Tab-separated table of N, CA and C and ligand atoms in Angstrom:
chain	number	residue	atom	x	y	z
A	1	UNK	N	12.413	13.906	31.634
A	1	UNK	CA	12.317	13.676	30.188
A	1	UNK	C	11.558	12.383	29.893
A	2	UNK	N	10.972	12.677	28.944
A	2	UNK	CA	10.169	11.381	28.081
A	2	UNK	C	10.393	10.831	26.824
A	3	UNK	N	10.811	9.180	26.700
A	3	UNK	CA	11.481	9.204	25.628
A	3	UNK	C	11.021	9.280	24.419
A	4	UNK	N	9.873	9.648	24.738
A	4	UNK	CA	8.841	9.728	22.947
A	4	UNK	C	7.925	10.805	23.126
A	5	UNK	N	7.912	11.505	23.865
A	5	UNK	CA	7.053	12.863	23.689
A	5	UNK	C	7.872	14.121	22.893
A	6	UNK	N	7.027	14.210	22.197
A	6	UNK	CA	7.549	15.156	20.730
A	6	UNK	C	8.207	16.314	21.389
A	7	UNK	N	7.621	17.092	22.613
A	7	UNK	CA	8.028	18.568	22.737
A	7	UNK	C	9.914	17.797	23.653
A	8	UNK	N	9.667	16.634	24.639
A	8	UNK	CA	10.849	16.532	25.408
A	8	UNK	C	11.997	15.903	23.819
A	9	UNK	N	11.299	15.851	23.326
A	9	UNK	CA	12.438	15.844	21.832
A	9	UNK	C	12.862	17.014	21.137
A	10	UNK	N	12.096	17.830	21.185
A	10	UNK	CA	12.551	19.610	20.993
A	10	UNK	C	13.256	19.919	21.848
A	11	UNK	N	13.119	19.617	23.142
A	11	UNK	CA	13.680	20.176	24.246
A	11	UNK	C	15.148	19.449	24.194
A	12	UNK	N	15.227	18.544	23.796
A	12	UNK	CA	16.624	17.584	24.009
A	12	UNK	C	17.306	18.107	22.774
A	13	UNK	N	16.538	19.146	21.034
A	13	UNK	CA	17.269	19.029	20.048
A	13	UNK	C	17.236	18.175	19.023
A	14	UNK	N	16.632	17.052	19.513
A	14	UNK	CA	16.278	16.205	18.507
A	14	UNK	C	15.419	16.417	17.356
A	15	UNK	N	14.497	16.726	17.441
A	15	UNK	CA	13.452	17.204	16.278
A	15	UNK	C	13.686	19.051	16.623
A	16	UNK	N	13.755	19.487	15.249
A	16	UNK	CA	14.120	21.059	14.955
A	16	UNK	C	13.093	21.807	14.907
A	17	UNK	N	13.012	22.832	15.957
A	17	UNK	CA	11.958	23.666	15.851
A	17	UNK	C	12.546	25.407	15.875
A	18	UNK	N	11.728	26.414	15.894
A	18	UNK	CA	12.046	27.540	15.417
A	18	UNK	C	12.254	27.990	16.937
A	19	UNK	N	13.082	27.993	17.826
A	19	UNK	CA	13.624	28.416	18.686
A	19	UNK	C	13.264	29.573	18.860
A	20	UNK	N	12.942	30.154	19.621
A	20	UNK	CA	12.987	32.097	20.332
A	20	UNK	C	13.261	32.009	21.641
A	21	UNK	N	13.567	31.583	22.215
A	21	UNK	CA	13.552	31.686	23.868
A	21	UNK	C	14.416	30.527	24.510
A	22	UNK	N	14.795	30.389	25.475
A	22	UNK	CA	15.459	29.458	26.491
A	22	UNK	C	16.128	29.514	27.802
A	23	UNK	N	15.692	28.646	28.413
A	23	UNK	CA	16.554	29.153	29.805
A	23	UNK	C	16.381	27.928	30.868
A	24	UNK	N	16.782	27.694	31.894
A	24	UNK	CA	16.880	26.435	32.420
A	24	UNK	C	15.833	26.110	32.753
A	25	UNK	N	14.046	26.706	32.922
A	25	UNK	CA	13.120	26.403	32.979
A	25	UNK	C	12.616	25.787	31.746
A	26	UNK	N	12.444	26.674	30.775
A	26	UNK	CA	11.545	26.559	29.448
A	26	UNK	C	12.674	26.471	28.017
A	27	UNK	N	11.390	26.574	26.791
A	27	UNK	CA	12.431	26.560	26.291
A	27	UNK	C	10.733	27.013	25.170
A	28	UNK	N	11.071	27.731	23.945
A	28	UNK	CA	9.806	28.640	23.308
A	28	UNK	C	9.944	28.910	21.936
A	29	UNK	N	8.904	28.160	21.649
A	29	UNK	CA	9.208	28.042	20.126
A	29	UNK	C	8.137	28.391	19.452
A	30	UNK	N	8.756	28.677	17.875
A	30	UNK	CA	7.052	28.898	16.390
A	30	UNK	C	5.921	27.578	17.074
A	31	UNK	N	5.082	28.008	16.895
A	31	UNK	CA	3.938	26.713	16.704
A	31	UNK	C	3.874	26.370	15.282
A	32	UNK	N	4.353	24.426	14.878
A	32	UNK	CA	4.402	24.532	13.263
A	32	UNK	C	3.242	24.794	12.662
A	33	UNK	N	1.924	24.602	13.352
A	33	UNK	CA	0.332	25.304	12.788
A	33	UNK	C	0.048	26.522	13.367
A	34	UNK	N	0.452	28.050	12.999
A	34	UNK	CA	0.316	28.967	13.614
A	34	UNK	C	-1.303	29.516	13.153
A	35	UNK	N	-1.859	29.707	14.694
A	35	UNK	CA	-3.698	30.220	14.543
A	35	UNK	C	-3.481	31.822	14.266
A	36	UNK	N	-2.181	32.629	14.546
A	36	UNK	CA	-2.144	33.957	14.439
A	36	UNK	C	-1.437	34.284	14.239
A	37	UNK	N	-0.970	35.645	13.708
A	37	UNK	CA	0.559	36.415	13.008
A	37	UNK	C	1.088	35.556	13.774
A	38	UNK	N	0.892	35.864	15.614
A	38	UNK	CA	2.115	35.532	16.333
A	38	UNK	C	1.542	34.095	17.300
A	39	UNK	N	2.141	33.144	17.140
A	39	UNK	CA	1.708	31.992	17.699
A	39	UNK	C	2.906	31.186	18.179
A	40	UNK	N	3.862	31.190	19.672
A	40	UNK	CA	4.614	30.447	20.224
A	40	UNK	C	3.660	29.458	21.065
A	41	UNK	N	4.416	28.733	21.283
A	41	UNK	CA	4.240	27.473	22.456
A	41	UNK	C	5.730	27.980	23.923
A	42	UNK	N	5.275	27.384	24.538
A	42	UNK	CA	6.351	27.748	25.919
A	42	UNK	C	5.791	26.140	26.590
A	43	UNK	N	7.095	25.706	26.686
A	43	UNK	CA	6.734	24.390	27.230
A	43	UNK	C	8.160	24.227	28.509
A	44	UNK	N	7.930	23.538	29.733
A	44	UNK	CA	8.835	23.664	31.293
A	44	UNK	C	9.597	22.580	30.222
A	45	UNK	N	11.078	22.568	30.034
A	45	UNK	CA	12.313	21.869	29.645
A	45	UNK	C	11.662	20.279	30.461
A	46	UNK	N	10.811	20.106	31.403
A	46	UNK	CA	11.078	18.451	32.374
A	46	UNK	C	9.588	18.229	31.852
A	47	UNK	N	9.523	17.065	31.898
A	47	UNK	CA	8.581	16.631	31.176
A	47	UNK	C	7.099	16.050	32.391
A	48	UNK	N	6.329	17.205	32.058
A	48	UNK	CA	5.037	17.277	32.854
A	48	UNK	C	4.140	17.179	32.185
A	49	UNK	N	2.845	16.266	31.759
A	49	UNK	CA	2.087	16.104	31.238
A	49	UNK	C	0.894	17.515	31.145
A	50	UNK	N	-0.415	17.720	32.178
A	50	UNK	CA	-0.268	19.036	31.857
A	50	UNK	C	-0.591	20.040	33.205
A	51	UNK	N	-1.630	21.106	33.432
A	51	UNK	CA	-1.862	21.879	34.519
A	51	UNK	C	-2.311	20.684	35.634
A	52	UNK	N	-2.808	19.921	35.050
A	52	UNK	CA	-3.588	18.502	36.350
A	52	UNK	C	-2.501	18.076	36.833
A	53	UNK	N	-0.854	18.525	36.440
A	53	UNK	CA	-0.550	17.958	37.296
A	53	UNK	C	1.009	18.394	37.901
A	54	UNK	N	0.417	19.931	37.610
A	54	UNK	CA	1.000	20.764	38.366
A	54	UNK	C	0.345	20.978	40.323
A	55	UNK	N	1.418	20.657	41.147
A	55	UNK	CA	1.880	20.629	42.546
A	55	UNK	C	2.125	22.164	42.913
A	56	UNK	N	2.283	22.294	44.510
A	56	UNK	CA	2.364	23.658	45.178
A	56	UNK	C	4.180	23.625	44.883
A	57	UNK	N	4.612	22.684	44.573
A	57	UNK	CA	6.306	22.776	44.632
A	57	UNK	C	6.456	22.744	43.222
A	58	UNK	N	5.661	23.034	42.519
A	58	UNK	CA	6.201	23.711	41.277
A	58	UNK	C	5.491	25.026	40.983
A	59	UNK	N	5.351	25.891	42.015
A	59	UNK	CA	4.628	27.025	41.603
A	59	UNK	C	6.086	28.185	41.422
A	60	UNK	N	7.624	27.708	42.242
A	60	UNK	CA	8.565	28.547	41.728
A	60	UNK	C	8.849	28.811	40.171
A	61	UNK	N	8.935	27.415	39.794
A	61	UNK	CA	9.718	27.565	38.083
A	61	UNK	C	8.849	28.097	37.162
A	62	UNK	N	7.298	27.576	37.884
A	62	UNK	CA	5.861	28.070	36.888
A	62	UNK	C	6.216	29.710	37.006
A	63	UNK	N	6.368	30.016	38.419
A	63	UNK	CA	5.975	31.539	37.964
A	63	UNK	C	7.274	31.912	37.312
A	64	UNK	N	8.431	31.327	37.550
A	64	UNK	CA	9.337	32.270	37.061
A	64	UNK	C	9.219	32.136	35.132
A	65	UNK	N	8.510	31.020	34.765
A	65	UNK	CA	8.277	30.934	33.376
A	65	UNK	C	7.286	31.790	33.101
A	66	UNK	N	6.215	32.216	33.864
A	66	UNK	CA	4.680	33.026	33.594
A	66	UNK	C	5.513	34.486	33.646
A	67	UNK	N	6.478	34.708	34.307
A	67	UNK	CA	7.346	36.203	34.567
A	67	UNK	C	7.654	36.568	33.116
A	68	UNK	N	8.055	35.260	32.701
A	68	UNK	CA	8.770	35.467	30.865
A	68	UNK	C	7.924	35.536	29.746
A	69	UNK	N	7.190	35.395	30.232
A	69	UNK	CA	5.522	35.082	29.311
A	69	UNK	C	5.899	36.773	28.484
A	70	UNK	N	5.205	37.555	29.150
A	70	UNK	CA	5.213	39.205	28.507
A	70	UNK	C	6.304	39.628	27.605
A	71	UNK	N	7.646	39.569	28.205
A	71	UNK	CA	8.567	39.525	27.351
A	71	UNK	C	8.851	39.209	26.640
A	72	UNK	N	8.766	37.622	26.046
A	72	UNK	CA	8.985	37.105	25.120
A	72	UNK	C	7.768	37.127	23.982
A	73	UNK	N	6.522	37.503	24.796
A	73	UNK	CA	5.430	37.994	23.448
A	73	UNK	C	5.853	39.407	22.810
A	74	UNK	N	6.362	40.385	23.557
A	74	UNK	CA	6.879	41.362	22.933
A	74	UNK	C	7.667	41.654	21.684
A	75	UNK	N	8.983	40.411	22.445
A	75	UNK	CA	9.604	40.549	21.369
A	75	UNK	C	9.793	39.526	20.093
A	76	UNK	N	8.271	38.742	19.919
A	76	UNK	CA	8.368	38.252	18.757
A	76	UNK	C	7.336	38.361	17.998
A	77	UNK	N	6.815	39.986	18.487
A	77	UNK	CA	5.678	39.995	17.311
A	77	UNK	C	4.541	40.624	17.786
A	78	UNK	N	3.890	40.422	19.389
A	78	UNK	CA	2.680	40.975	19.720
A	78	UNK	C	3.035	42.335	20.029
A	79	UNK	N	1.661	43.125	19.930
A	79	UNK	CA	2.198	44.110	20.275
A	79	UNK	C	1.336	44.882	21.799
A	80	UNK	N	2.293	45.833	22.357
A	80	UNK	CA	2.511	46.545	23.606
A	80	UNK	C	1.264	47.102	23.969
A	81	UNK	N	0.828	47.379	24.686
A	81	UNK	CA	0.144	48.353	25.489
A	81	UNK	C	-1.555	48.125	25.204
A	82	UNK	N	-2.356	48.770	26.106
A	82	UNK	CA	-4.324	47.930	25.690
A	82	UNK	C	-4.717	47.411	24.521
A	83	UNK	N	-3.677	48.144	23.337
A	83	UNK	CA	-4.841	47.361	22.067
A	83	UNK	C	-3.957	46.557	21.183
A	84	UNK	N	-2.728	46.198	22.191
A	84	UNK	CA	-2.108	45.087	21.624
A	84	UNK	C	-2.397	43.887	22.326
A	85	UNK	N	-1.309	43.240	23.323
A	85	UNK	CA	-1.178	42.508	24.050
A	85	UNK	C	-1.301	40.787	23.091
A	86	UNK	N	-1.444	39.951	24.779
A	86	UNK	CA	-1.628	38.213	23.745
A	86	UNK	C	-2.648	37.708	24.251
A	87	UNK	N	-2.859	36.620	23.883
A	87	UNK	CA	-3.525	35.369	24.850
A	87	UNK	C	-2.597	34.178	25.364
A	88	UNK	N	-2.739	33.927	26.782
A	88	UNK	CA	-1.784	33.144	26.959
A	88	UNK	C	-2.843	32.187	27.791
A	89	UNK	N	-2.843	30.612	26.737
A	89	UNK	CA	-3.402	29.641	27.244
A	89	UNK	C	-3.243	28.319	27.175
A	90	UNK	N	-3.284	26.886	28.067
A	90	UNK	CA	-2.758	26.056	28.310
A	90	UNK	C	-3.900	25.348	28.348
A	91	UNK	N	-4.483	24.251	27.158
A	91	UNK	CA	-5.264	23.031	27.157
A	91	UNK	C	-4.972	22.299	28.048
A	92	UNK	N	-5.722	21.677	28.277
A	92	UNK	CA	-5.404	20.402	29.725
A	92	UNK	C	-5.947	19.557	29.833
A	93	UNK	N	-5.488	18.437	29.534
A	93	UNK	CA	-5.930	17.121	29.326
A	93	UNK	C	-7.162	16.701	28.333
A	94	UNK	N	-7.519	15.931	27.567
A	94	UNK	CA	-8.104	15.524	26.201
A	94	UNK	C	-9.252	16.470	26.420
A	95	UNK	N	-10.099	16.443	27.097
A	95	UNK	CA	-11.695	17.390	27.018
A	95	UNK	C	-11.294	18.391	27.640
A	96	UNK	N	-9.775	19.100	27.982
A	96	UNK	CA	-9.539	20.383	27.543
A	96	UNK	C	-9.061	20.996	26.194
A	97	UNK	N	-8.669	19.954	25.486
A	97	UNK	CA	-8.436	20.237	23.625
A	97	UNK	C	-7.421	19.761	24.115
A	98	UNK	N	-6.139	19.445	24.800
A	98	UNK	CA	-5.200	19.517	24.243
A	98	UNK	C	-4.514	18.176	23.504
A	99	UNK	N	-3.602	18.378	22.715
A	99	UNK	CA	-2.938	17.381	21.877
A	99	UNK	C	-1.816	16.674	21.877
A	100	UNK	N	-1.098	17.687	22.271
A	100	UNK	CA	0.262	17.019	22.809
A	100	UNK	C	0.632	17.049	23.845
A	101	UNK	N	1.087	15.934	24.753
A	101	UNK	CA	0.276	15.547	26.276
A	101	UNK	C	2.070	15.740	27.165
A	102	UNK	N	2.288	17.486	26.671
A	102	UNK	CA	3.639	17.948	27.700
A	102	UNK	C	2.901	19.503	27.734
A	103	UNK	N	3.242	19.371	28.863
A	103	UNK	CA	2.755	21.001	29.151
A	103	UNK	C	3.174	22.094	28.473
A	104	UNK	N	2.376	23.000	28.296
A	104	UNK	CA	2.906	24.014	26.925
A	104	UNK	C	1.499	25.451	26.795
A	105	UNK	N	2.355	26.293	27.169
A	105	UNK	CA	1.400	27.085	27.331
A	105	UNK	C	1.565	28.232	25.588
A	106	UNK	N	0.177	28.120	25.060
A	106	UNK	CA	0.263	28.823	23.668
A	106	UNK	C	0.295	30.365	24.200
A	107	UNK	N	1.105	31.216	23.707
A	107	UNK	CA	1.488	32.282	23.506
A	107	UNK	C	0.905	32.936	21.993
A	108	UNK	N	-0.099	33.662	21.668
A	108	UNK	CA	-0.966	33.916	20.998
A	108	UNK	C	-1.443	35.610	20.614
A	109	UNK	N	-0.445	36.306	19.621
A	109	UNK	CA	-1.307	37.535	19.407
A	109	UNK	C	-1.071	38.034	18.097
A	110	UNK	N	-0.743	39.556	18.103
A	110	UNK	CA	-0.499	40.277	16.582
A	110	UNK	C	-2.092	40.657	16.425
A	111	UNK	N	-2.204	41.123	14.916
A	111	UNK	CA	-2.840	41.700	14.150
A	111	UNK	C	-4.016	40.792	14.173
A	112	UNK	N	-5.236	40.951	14.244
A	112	UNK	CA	-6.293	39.907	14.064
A	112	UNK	C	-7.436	40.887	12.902
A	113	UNK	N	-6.934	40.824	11.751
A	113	UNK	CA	-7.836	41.201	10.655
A	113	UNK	C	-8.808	40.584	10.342
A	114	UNK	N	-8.999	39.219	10.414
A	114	UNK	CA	-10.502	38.508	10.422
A	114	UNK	C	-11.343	38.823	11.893
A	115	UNK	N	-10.765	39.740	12.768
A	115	UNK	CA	-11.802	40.101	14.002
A	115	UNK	C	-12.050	41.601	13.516
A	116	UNK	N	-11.734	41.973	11.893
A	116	UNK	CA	-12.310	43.164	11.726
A	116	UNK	C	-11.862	44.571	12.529
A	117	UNK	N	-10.681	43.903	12.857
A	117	UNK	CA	-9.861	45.254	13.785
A	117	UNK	C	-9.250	45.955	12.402
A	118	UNK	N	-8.827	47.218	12.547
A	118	UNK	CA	-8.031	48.130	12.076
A	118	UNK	C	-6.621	47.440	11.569
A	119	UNK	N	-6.063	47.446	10.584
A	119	UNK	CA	-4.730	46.897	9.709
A	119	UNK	C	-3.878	48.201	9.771
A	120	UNK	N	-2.742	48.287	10.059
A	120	UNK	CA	-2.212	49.310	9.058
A	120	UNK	C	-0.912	48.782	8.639
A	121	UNK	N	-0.662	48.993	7.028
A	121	UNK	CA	0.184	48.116	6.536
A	121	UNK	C	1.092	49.833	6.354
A	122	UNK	N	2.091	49.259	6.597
A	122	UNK	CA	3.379	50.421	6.538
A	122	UNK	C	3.742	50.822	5.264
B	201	5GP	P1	-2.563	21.565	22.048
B	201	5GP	O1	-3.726	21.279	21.156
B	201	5GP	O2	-1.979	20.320	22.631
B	201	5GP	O3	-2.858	22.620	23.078
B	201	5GP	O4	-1.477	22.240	21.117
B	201	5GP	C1	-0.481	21.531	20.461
B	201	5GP	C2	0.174	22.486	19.493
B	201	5GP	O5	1.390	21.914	19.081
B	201	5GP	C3	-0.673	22.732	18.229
B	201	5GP	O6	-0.946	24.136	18.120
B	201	5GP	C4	0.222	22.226	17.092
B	201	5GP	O7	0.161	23.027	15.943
B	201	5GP	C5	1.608	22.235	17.733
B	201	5GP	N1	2.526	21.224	17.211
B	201	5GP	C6	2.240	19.909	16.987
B	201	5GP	N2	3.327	19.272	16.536
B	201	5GP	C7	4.323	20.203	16.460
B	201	5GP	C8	5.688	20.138	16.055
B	201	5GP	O8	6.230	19.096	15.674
B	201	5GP	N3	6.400	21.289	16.125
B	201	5GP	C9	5.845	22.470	16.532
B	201	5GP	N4	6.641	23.543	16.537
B	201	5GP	N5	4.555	22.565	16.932
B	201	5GP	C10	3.808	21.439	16.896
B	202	ZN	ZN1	7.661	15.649	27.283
């Protein structure tokens, strides 16, 4: 843990975020600027800055968090099978974009009507 990094303050409870997921690895929440219908973050509960500095002895908890990846896009919104699915991607370090400097992989899908795909409203 870090005592001033925003996500190990979600992770501790301290600052309130929209929860969907948890487990002794991760812990998966709304993104408060969502780019799409469906836009989580998934960030490892211990506080790792980002992929630069991920080790061969953390490739257990990584995968068992990348295992949860599918599932948890399922069930909050993306949808199933070839012409659904997500994007699942992790900025890394400043001249990879990223912003907030704890590892956090964006979980990213739904409906993309500005890519001129097909809508159907129920
Ligand atoms: P990055 O650019 O580091 O890959 O992504 C950081 C993400 O964190 C951005 O998409 C941003 O909207 C999100 N974010 C920043 N601050 C907060 C916050 O306080 N709560 C939540 N839920 N998301 C945040
Ligand atoms: Zn942190």
């Amino acid at each position: 843990m870090s005592e001033n990094c925003l996500f190990c303050k979600i992770a501790r409870g301290e600052i309130p975020a929209r929860i969907v997921y948890k487990d002794d690895d991760c812990i998966v929440f709304h993104d408060i600027n969502p780019a799409a219908p469906v836009h989580l973050l998934m960030i490892p509960r211990q506080h790792i800055v980002s992929m630069q500095d991920i080790t061969d002895e953390d490739s257990v908890w990584l995968g068992r968090m990348m295992a949860q990846a599918p599932k948890i896009a399922l069930e909050n919104g993306c949808n199933a099978g070839p012409d659904g699915g997500f994007r699942l991607m992790a900025n890394s370090g400043i001249e990879g974009g990223q912003e907030v400097l704890h590892l956090h992989f964006h979980i990213i899908g739904g409906k993309r009507p500005w890519k001129g795909q097909q809508v159907t409203i129920a």
